[in-house]
Short mmCIF file of C-alpha atoms in Angstrom, two decimals:
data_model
loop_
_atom_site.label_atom_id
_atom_site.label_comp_id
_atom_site.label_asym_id
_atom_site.label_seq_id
_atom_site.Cartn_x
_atom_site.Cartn_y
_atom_site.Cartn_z
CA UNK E 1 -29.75 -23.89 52.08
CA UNK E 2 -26.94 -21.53 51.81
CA UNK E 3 -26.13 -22.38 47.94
CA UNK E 4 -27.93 -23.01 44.74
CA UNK E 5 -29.74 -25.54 44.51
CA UNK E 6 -30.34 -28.24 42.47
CA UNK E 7 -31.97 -31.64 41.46
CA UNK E 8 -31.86 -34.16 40.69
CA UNK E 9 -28.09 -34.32 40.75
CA UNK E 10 -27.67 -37.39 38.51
CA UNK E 11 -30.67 -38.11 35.85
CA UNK E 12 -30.54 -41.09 33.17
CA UNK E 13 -33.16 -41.37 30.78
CA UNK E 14 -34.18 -42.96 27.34
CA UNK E 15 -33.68 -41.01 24.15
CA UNK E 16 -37.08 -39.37 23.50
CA UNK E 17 -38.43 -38.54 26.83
CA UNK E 18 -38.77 -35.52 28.61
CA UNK E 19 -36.64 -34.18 31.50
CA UNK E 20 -37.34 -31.44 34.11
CA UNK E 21 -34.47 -30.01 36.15
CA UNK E 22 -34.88 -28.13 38.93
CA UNK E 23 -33.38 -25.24 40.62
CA UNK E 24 -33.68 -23.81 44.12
CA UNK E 25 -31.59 -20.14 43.57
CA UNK E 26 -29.67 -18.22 46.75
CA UNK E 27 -32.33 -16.53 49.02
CA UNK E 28 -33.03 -13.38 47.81
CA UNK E 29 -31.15 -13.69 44.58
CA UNK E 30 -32.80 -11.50 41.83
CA UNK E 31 -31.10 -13.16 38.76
CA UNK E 32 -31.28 -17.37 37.58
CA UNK E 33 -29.28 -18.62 35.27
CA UNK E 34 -28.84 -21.92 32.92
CA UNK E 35 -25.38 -23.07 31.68
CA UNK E 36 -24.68 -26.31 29.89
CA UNK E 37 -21.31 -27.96 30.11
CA UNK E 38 -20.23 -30.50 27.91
CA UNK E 39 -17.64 -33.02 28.90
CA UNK E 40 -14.13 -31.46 29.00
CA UNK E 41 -15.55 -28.21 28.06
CA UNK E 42 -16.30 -24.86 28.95
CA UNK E 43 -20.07 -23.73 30.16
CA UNK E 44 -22.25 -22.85 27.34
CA UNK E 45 -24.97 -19.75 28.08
CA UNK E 46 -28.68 -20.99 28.04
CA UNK E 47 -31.11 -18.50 29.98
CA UNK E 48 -31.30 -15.77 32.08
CA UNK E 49 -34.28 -14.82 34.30
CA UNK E 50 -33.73 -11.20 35.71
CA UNK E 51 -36.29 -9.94 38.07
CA UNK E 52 -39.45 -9.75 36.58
CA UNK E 53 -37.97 -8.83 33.04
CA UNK E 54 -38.48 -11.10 30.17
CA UNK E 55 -35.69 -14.13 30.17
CA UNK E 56 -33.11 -13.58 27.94
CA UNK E 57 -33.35 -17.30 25.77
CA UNK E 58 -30.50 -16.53 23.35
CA UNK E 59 -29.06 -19.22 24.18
CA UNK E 60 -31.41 -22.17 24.28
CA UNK E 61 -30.52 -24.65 21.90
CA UNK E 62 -33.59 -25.70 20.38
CA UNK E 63 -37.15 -25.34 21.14
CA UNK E 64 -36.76 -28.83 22.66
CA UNK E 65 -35.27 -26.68 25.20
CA UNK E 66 -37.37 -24.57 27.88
CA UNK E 67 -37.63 -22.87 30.79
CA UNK E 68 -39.54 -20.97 33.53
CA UNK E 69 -39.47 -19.34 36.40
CA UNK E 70 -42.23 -19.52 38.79
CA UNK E 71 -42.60 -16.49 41.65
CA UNK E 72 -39.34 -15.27 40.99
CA UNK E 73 -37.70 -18.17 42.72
CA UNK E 74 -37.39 -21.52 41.66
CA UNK E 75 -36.62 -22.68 38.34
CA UNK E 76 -37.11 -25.62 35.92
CA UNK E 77 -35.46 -26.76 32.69
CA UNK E 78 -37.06 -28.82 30.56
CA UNK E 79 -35.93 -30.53 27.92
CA UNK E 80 -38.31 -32.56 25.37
CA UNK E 81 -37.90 -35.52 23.34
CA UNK E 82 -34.24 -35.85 24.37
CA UNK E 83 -31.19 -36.25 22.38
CA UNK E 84 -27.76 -38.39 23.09
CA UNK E 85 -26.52 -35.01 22.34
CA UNK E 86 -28.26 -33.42 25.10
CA UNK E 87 -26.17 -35.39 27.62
CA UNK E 88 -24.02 -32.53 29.72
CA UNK E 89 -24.08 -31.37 33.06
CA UNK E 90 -26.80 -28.50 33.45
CA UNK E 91 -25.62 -25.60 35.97
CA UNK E 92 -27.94 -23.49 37.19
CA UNK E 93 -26.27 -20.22 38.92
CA UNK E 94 -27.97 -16.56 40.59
CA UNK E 95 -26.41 -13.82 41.78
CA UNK E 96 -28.31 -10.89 43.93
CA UNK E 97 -27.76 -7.64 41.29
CA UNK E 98 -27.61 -5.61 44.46
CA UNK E 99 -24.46 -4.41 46.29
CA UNK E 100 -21.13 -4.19 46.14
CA UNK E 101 -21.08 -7.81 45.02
CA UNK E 102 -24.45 -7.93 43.11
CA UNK E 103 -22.80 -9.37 39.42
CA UNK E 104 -20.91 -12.05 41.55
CA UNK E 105 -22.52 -14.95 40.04
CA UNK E 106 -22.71 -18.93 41.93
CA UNK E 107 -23.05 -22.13 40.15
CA UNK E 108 -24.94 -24.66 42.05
CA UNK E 109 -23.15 -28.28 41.35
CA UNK E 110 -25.21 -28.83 38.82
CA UNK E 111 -27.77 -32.23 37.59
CA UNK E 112 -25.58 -34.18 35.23
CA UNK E 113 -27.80 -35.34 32.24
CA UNK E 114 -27.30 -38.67 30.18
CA UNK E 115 -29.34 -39.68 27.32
CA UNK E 116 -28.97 -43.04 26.31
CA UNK T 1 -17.72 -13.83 17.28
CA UNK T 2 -16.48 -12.64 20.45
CA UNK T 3 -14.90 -15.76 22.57
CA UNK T 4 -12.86 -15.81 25.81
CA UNK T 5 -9.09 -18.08 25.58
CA UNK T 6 -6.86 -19.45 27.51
CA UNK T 7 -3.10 -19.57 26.65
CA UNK T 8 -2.19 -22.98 28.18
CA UNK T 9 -4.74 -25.80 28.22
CA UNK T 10 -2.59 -27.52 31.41
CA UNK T 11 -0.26 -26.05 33.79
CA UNK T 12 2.12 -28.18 36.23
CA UNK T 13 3.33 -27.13 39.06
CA UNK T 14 4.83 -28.38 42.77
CA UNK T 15 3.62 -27.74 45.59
CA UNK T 16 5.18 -24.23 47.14
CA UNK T 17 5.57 -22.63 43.36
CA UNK T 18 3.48 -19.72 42.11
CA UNK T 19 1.00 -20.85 39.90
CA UNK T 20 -0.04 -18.36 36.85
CA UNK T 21 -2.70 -18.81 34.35
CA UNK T 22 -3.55 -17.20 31.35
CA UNK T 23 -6.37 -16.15 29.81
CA UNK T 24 -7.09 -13.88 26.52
CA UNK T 25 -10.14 -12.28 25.62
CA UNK T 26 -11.51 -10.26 22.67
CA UNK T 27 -14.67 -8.18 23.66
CA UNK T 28 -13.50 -4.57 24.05
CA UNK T 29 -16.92 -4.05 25.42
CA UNK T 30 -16.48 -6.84 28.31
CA UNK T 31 -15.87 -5.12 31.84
CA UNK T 32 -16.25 -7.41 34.66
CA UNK T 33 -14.08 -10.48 34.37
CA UNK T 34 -14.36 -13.65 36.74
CA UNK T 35 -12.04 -16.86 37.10
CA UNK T 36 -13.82 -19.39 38.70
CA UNK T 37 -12.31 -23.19 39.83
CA UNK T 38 -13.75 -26.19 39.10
CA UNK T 39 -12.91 -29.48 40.86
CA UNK T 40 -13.97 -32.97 39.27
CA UNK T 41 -17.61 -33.75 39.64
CA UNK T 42 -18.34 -30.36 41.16
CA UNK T 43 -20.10 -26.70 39.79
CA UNK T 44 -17.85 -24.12 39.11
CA UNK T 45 -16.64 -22.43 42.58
CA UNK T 46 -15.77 -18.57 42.19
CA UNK T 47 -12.85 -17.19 42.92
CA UNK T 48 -12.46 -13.79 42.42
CA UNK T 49 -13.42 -11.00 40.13
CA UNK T 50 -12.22 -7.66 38.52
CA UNK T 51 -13.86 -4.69 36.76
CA UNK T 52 -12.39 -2.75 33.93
CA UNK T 53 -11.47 0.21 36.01
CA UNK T 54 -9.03 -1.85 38.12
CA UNK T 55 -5.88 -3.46 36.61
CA UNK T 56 -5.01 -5.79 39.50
CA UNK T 57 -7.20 -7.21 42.64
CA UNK T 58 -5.76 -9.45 45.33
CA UNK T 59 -7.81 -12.32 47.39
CA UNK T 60 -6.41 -14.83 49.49
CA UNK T 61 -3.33 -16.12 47.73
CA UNK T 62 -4.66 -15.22 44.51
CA UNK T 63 -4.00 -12.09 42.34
CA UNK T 64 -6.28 -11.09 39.52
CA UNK T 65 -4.25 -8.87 36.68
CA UNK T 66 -6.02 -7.30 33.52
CA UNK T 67 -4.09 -5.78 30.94
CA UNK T 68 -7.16 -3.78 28.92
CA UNK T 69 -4.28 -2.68 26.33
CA UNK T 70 -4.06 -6.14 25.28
CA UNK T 71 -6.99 -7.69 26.32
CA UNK T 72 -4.99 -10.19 28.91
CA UNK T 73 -6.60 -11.50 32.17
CA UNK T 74 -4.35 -13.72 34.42
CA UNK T 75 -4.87 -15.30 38.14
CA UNK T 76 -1.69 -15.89 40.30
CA UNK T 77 -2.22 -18.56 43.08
CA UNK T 78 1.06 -18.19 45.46
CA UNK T 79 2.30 -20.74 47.06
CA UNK T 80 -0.12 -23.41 45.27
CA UNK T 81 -1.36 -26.36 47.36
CA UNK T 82 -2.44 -30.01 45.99
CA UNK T 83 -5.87 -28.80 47.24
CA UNK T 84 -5.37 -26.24 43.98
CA UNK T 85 -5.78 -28.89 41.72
CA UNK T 86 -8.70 -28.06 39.76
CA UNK T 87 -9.78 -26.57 36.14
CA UNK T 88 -9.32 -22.92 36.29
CA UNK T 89 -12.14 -21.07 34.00
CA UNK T 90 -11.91 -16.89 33.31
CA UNK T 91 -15.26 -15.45 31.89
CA UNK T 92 -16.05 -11.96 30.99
CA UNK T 93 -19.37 -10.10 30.48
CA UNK T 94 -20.16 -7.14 29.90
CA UNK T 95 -23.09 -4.59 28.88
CA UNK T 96 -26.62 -4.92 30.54
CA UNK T 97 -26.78 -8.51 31.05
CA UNK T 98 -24.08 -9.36 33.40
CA UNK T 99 -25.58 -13.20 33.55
CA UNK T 100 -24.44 -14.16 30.15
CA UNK T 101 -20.99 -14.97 30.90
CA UNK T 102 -18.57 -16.30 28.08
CA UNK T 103 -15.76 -18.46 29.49
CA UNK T 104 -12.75 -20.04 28.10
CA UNK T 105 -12.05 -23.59 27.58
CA UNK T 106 -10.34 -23.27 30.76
CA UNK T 107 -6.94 -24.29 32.18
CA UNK T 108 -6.20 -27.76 34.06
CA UNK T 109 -4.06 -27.08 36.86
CA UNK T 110 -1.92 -30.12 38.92
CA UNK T 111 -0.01 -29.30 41.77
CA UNK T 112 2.33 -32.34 42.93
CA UNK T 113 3.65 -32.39 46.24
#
């Protein structure tokens, strides 16, 4: 498709288990992002998989909280042993690092988490 | 820490007016700034962008304005539509690693027609 990617969109699952989320970046994007946003809040910094560089995993939350990258394209969160904390929307973005407009970043619409 | 602000948490306007929202930052080192718009249920949708060597940037009905002096960002939407309506988010980065954007609490934005 033309946009990021992502899936599931909606995911509700029992405290405790484990979650994968997936994300299909923009075609030919370079950079993959995660951002977490809580309800009624602003987007929270998780990941960031540039190129073949090392992820930057500042932000992860926990080590409940992982993520890879597989062939430079699609990604997948995972999140272990979940929390009723955990419960947010998960945005994955990319953004192409080359061009004129290569640190223009877009947010897919994102796989809304809730942990009950 | 470092943290991006916003002035006004909600903004109300009618349909026609010029629309301006606010944002504050404090990382001297940020130098690319983005406001993006957010409508319920959806990702965030960008809108448009500015680097630190430019002090205004105009898009389609919007105007981008950054005041380095005193660390101010704002976006002007002219003649603001109910379509508008959204949650209005800046966010700065800066440095080598463009993809760790901070952004405000962002700004709730009705337009009634």
């Amino acid at each position: 498709g033309a946009g990021v990617s992502q899936s599931p969109s909606n995911k509700v699952t029992e405290k405790g288990k484990d979650v994968e989320l997936r994300c299909d970046p923009i075609s030919g994007h370079t950079a993959l992002y995660w951002y977490r946003q809580s309800l009624g809040q602003g987007l929270e910094f998780l990941i960031y998989f540039q190129g073949n560089s090392a992820p930057d995993k500042s932000g992860l939350p926990s080590d409940r909280f992982s993520a890879e990258r597989t062939g430079g394209s699609v990604s997948t969160l995972t999140i272990q042993r979940t929390q009723q904390e955990d419960s947010a929307v998960y945005l994955c973005a990319s953004s192409p690092l080359q061009g004129p407009s290569g640190n223009t970043i877009y947010f897919g619409e994102g796989s809304w988490l809730t942990v009950v | 820490g470092e943290s991006v602000g916003l002035h006004l948490p909600t903004l109300s306007v009618q349909e026609g007016d010029n629309s301006i929202i606010n944002c504050a930052y404090s990382n001297s080192a940020s130098d690319y700034f983005i406001w993006y718009k957010q409508e319920s249920g959806k990702g965030p949708q960008f809108i448009i962008d500015i680097r630190s060597n430019m002090d205004k940037r105009q898009g389609q009905r919007v105007t981008v304005l950054l005041n380095k002096t005193v660390k101010h960002l704002s976006l002007q939407i002219a003649a603001t539509q109910p379509g508008d309506s959204a949650v209005y988010f800046c966010a700065e980065t800066g440095g080598t690693s463009y993809g760790k954007l901070t952004f405000g609490q962002g700004t709730i934005l009705t337009v009634h027609p």
